C-alpha atoms as one frame of an Amber mdcrd trajectory, in Angstrom:
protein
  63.186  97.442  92.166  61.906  96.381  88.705  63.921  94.471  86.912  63.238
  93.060  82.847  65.218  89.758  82.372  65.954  88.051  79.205  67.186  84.887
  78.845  69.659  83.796  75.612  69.959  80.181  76.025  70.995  78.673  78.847
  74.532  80.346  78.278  73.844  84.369  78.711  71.058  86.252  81.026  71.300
  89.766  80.552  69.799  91.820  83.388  68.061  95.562  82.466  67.438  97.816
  85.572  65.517 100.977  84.236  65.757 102.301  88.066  69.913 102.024  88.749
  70.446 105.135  87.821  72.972 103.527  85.029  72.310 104.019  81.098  70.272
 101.186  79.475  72.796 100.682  76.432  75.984 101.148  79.403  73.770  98.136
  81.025  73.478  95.908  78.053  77.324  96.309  76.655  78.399  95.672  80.448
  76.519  92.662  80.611  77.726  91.029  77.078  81.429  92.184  77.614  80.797
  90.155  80.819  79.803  86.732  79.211  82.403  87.236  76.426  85.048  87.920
  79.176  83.960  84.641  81.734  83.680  82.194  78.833  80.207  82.093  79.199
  79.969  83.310  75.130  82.375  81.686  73.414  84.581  82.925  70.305  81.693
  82.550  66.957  78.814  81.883  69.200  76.320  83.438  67.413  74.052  86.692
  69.122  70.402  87.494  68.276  69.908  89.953  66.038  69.473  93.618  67.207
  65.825  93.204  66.256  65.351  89.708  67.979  67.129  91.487  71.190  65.374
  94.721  70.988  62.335  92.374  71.325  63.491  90.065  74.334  65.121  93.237
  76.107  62.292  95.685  75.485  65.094  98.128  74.365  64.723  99.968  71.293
  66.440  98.578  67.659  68.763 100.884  67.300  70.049 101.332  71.210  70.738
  97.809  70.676  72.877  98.929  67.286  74.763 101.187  69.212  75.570  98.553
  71.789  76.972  96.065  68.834  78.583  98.838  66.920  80.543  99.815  70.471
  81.403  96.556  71.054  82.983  95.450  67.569  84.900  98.748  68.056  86.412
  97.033  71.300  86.835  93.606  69.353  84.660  92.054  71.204  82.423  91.124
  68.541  82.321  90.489  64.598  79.493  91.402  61.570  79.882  91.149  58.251
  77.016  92.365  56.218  74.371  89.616  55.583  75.468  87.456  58.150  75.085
  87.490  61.688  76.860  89.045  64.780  79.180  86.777  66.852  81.890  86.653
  69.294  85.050  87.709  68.060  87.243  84.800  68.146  90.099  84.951  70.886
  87.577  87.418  72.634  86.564  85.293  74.665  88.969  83.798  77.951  87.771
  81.319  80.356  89.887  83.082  83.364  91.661  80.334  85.531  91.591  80.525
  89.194  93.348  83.935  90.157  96.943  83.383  91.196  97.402  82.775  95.187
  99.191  86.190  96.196 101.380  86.196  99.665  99.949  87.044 102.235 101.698
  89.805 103.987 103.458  88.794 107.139 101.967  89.318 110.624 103.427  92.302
 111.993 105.635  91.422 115.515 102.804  92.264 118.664 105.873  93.891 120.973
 108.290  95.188 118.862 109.703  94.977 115.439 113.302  96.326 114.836 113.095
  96.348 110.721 116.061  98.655 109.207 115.799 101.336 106.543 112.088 102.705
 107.156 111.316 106.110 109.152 108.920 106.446 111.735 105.966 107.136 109.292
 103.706 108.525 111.929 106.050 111.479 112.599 105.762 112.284 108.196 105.314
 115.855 108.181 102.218 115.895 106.789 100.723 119.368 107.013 104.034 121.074
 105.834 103.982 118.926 102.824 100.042 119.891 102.703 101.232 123.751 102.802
 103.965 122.981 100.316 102.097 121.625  97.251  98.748 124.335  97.459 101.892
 127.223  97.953 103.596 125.120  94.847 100.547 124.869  92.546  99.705 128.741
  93.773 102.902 130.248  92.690 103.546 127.897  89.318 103.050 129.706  86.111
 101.214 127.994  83.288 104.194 126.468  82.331 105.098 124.847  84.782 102.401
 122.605  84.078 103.872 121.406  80.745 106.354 118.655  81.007 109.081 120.519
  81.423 112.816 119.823  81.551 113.378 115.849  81.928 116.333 116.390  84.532
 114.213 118.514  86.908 112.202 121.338  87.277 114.369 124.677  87.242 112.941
 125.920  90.684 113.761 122.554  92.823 117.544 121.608  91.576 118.803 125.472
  91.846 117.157 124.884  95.604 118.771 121.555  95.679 121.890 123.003  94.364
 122.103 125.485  97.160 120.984 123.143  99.813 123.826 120.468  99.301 126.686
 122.880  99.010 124.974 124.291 102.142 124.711 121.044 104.153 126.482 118.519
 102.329 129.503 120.260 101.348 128.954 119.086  97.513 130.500 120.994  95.081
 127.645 121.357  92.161 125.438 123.667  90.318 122.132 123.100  89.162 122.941
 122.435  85.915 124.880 119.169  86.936 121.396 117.853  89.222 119.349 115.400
  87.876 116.085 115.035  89.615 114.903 111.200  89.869 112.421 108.945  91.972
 114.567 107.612  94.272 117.544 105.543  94.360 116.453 102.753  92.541 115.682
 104.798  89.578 119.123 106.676  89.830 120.727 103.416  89.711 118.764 102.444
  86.264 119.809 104.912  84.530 123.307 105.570  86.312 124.842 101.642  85.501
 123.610 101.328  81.931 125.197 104.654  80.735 128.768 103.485  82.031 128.482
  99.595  80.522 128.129 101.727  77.216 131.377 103.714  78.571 133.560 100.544
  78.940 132.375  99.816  82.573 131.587  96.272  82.937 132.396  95.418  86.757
 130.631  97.199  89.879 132.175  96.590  92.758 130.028  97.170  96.154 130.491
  97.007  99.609 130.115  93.250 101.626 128.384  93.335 103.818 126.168  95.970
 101.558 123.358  96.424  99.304 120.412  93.878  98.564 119.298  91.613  96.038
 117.787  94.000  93.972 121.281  96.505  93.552 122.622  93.323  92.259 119.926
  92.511  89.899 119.643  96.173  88.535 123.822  95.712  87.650 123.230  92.418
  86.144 120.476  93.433  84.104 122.770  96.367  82.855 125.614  93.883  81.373
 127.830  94.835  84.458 129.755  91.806  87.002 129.276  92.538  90.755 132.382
  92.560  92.739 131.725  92.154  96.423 134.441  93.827  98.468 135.012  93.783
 102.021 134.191  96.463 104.793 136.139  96.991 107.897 136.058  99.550 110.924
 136.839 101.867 108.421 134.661 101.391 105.853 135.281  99.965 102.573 138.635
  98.961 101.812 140.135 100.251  98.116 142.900  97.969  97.944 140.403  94.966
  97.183 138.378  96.570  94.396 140.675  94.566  91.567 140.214  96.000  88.123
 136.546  97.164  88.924 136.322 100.949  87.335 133.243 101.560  89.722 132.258
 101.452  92.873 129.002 101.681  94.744 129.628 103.056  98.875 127.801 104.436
 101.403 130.466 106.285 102.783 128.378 109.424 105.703 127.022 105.691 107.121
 127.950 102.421 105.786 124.868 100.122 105.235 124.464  97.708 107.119 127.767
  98.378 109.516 127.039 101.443 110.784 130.776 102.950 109.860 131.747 106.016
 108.443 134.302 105.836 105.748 137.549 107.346 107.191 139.675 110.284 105.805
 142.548 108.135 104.537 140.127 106.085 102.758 138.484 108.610 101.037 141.708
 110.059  99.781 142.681 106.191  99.062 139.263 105.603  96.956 140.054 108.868
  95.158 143.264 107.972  94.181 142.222 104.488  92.645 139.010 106.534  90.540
 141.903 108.697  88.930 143.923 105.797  88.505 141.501 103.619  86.906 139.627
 106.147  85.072 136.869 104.825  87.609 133.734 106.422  88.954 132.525 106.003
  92.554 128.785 106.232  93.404 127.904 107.731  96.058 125.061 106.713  98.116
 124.286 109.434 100.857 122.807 106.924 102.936 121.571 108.623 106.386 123.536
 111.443 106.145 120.677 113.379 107.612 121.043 111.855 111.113 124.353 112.102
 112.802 124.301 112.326 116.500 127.782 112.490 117.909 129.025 115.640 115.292
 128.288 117.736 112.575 127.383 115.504 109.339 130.689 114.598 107.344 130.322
 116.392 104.139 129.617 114.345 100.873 132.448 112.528  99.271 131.313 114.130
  95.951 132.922 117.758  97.311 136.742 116.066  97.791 136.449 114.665  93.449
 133.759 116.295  91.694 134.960 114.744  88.738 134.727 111.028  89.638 131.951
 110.824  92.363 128.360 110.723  91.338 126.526 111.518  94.148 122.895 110.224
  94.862 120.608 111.433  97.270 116.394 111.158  98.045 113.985 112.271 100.848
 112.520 108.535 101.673 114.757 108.821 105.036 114.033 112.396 105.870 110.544
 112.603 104.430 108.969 109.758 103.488 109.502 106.735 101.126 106.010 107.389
  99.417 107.678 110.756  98.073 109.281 109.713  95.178 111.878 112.160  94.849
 115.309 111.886  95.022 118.951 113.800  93.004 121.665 113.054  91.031 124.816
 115.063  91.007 126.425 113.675  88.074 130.041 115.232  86.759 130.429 116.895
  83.230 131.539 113.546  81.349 128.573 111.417  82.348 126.146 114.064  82.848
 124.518 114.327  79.183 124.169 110.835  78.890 122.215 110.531  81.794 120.038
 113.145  81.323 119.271 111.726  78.190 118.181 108.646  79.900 116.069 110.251
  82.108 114.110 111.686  79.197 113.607 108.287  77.910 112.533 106.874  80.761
 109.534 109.363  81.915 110.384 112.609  80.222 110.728 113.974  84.311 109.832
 113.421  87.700 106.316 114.782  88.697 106.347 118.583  88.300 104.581 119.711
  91.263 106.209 117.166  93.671 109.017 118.944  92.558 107.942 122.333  93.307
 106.316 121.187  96.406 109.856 119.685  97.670 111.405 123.253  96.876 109.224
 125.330  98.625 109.238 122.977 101.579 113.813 123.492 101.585 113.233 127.301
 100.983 110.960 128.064 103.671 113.185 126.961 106.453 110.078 123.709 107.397
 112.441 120.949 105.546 115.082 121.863 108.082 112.869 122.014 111.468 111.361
 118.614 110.233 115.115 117.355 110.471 115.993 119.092 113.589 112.917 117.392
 114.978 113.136 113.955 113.630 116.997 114.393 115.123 115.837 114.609 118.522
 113.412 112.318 118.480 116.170 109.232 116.564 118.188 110.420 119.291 115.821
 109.517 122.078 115.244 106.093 120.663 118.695 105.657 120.268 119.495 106.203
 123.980 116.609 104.410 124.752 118.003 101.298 122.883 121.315 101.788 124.547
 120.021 102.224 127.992 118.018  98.421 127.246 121.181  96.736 125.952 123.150
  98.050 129.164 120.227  96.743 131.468 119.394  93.801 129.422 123.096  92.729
 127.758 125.657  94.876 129.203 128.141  92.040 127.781 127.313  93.081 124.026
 128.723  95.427 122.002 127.158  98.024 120.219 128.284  99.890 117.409 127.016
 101.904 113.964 125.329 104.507 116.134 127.167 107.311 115.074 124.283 107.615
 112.242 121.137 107.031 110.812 118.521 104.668 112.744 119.655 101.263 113.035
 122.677  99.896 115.329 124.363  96.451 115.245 124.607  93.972 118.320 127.686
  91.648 118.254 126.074  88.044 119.479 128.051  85.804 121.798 130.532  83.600
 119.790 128.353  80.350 118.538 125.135  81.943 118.462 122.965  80.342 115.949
 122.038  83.465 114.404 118.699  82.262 112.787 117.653  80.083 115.310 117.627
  83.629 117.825 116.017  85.015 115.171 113.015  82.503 115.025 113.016  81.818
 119.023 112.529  86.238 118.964 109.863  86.209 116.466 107.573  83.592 118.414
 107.731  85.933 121.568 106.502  88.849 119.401 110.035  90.309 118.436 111.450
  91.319 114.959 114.980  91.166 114.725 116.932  90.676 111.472 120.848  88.954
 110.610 123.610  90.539 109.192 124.754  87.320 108.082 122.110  87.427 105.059
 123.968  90.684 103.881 127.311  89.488 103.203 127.646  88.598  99.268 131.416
  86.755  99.402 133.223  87.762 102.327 131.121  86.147 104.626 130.144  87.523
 108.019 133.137  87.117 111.032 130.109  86.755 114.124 127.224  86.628 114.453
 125.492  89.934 114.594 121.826  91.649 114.589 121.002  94.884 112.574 118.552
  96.620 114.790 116.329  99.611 113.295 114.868 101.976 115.296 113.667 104.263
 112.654 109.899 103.017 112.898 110.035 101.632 116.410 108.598 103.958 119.595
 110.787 103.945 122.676 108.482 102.146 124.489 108.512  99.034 121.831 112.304
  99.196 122.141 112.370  98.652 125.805 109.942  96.070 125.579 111.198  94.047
 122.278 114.381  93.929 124.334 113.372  93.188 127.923 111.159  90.426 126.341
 114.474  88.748 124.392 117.118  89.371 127.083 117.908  85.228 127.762 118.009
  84.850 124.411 120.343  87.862 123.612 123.751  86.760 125.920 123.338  83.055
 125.448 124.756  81.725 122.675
């Protein structure tokens, strides 16, 4: 391959290829935006003229024009008329060494009982594949515009209709927001109530992560842990909190389903306060034992916004999720919606429409049912063989289940002694924000886990399981 080389002091070589197939002027900006950005020009360093390159180059005078011209567009360089080009000052950055990024941990080899992921093999990929070509098929041209920031029309009247349906919500489409997922619900939910007087959320302990926290700190609010029992959260501890963050279909990380009374009992207190309660339908997808309990948002339309998303039933790379919002806080969050993306990609939308109305959202589910159930009886059927002395619980739901430990159990220590025989497991302990957890206890997901992992991961920890 021929190649032309000139040499610019020892400082810059600039390398011309007239057989790569690339442009000779795309070569020659490349290659000086290249020393300016490595240091290797420095800010005023002085270039040749375009003549004096043209020359060493073997380009022609004015390609080499062009190539200046372009590049004092971009800042990159400077010219004022009868003196000579140079390096823009500031232009050029001796980079440092790149920052050391952490290295992702080493999956478990047997088994690894992580919480809050779906098996992402089983992601129904061809239905979603049918979905967007019959969504981008059937759209009419302006569909393709950006559209209405709270949703496309289609997807929230099917939304609308699927959660009365299912979730025994009481909505309309006009009062569904559609968002990106919970985290994005929360960012605009929490700052729209500090401006209505709001300043303390109160959530669930053991509950939520870090990052809830973080999201109602950054929004001027106080977080108010409150304690969960065997019947999910308990009202008579929220203080003078006005809202309240639950996941009442399947409490995370207990496993409990918020009782009757205590619905009526968290309610009450909303009305009483003037409060709001958020409602996280965590897992409501997968119950096993009955029919789903309906969404807390049909017993108080009024004070319950309801949040929902199709990470669980779908997958968490589908960025879509709802907000049923009542009439008082409703504008206001639409509002911030707008601001922050002006709406939630269009055909996604569609896409997650056509999949509800065709009936293939709802065989995916009855599917991904039978097969949680499986694993579920298949992790049962281990602890019986394995640690018939344990108790189980939080099975009524979702994909994970907690294992009571033996009395003294050094939680973390099991943990660590697990993960060197090729075992995930994961604490409870970690979860609790004030109340502090009352025994030591393991969280263990099954969502992402085959049968045959679970009956391995917990044949291959039994001694270390009912020994404390």
């Amino acid at each position: 391959m021929p190649v032309e080389w000139a040499g610019l002091g020892p400082e810059l070589l600039v390398t011309i290829d007239r057989t790569s197939g690339t442009g000779l002027r795309t070569q020659l900006e490349e290659a000086l935006r290249a020393a300016i950005r490595t240091g290797r020009l420095a800010g005023n360093d002085k270039l040749p003229s375009s003549r004096e390159l043209a020359q060493l180059t073997g380009l022609s005078r004015g390609l080499v024009q062009d190539c200046y011209a372009q590049l004092q567009a971009e800042g990159y360089l400077t010219s004022r008329p009868g003196s000579a080009t140079r390096v823009a000052p500031g232009a050029a950055t001796r980079p440092g060494p790149p920052p050391r990024r952490p290295s992702s941990p080493v999956p478990p080899a047997i088994a690894d009982f992580r919480t809050g992921v779906p098996d992402l093999g089983l992601v129904p990929r061809e239905d979603w594949a049918w979905a967007v070509r019959e969504a981008c098929r059937t759209m009419p041209n302006a569909a393709f515009d950006y559209g209405d920031p709270s949703g496309q029309r289609g997807l929230r009247e099917v939304l609308a209709a699927y959660l009365i349906r299912v979730r025994a919500t009481a909505t309309t489409p006009g009062h569904v927001i559609v968002c990106a997922g919970m985290a994005q619900a929360l960012s605009l939910i929490l700052p729209v109530l500090r401006a209505d007087g709001v300043d303390t959320l109160a959530v669930e302990d053991p509950g939520p992560g870090s990052s809830t926290a973080d999201q109602a700190t950054s929004a001027g609010l106080r977080v108010l842990p409150v304690p969960v029992d065997e019947h999910g959260l308990r009202p008579e501890a929220l203080g003078d909190a006005r809202a309240v963050l639950v996941t009442p279909a399947h409490q995370w990380p207990t496993g409990v389903v918020l009782s009757g009374p205590r619905r009526q009992e968290l309610i009450a207190w909303a009305r009483e306060r003037d409060g709001i309660i958020i409602e996280d339908d965590y897992d409501a997808e997968f119950r096993y034992d009955r029919d789903p309990v309906g969404s807390l948002q049909g017993l108080a339309p009024d004070r319950v916004i309801s949040l929902g998303t199709v990470s669980k039933s779908l997958a968490p790379a589908i960025r879509l999720g709802w907000i049923v919002a009542p009439d008082r806080w409703l504008p206001a969050v639409a509002h911030a919606k707008h601001l922050a993306d002006r709406g939630s990609p269009g055909i996604d939308q569609l896409a997650l429409a056509a999949l509800l109305e065709s009936g293939r959202y709802d065989r995916h589910l009855r599917r991904m049912r039978t097969e949680y159930a499986a694993r579920r009886e298949t992790l049962l059927r281990a602890l019986a063989r394995h640690a018939p002395r344990l108790p189980v619980t939080g099975l009524a739901a979702g994909f994970h289940a907690v294992l009571t430990l033996p009395d003294g159990t050094d939680e973390a220590r099991l943990i660590q002694r697990a993960r060197a025989r090729g075992v995930g497991l994961y604490g409870m302990s970690g979860m609790y924000r004030a109340t502090g957890a009352s025994s030591p206890r393991l969280v263990l997901g099954f969502g992402d886990t085959s049968q045959r992992a679970i009956e391995a991961g917990i044949e291959a920890i039994a001694d270390l399981l009912d020994a404390p």
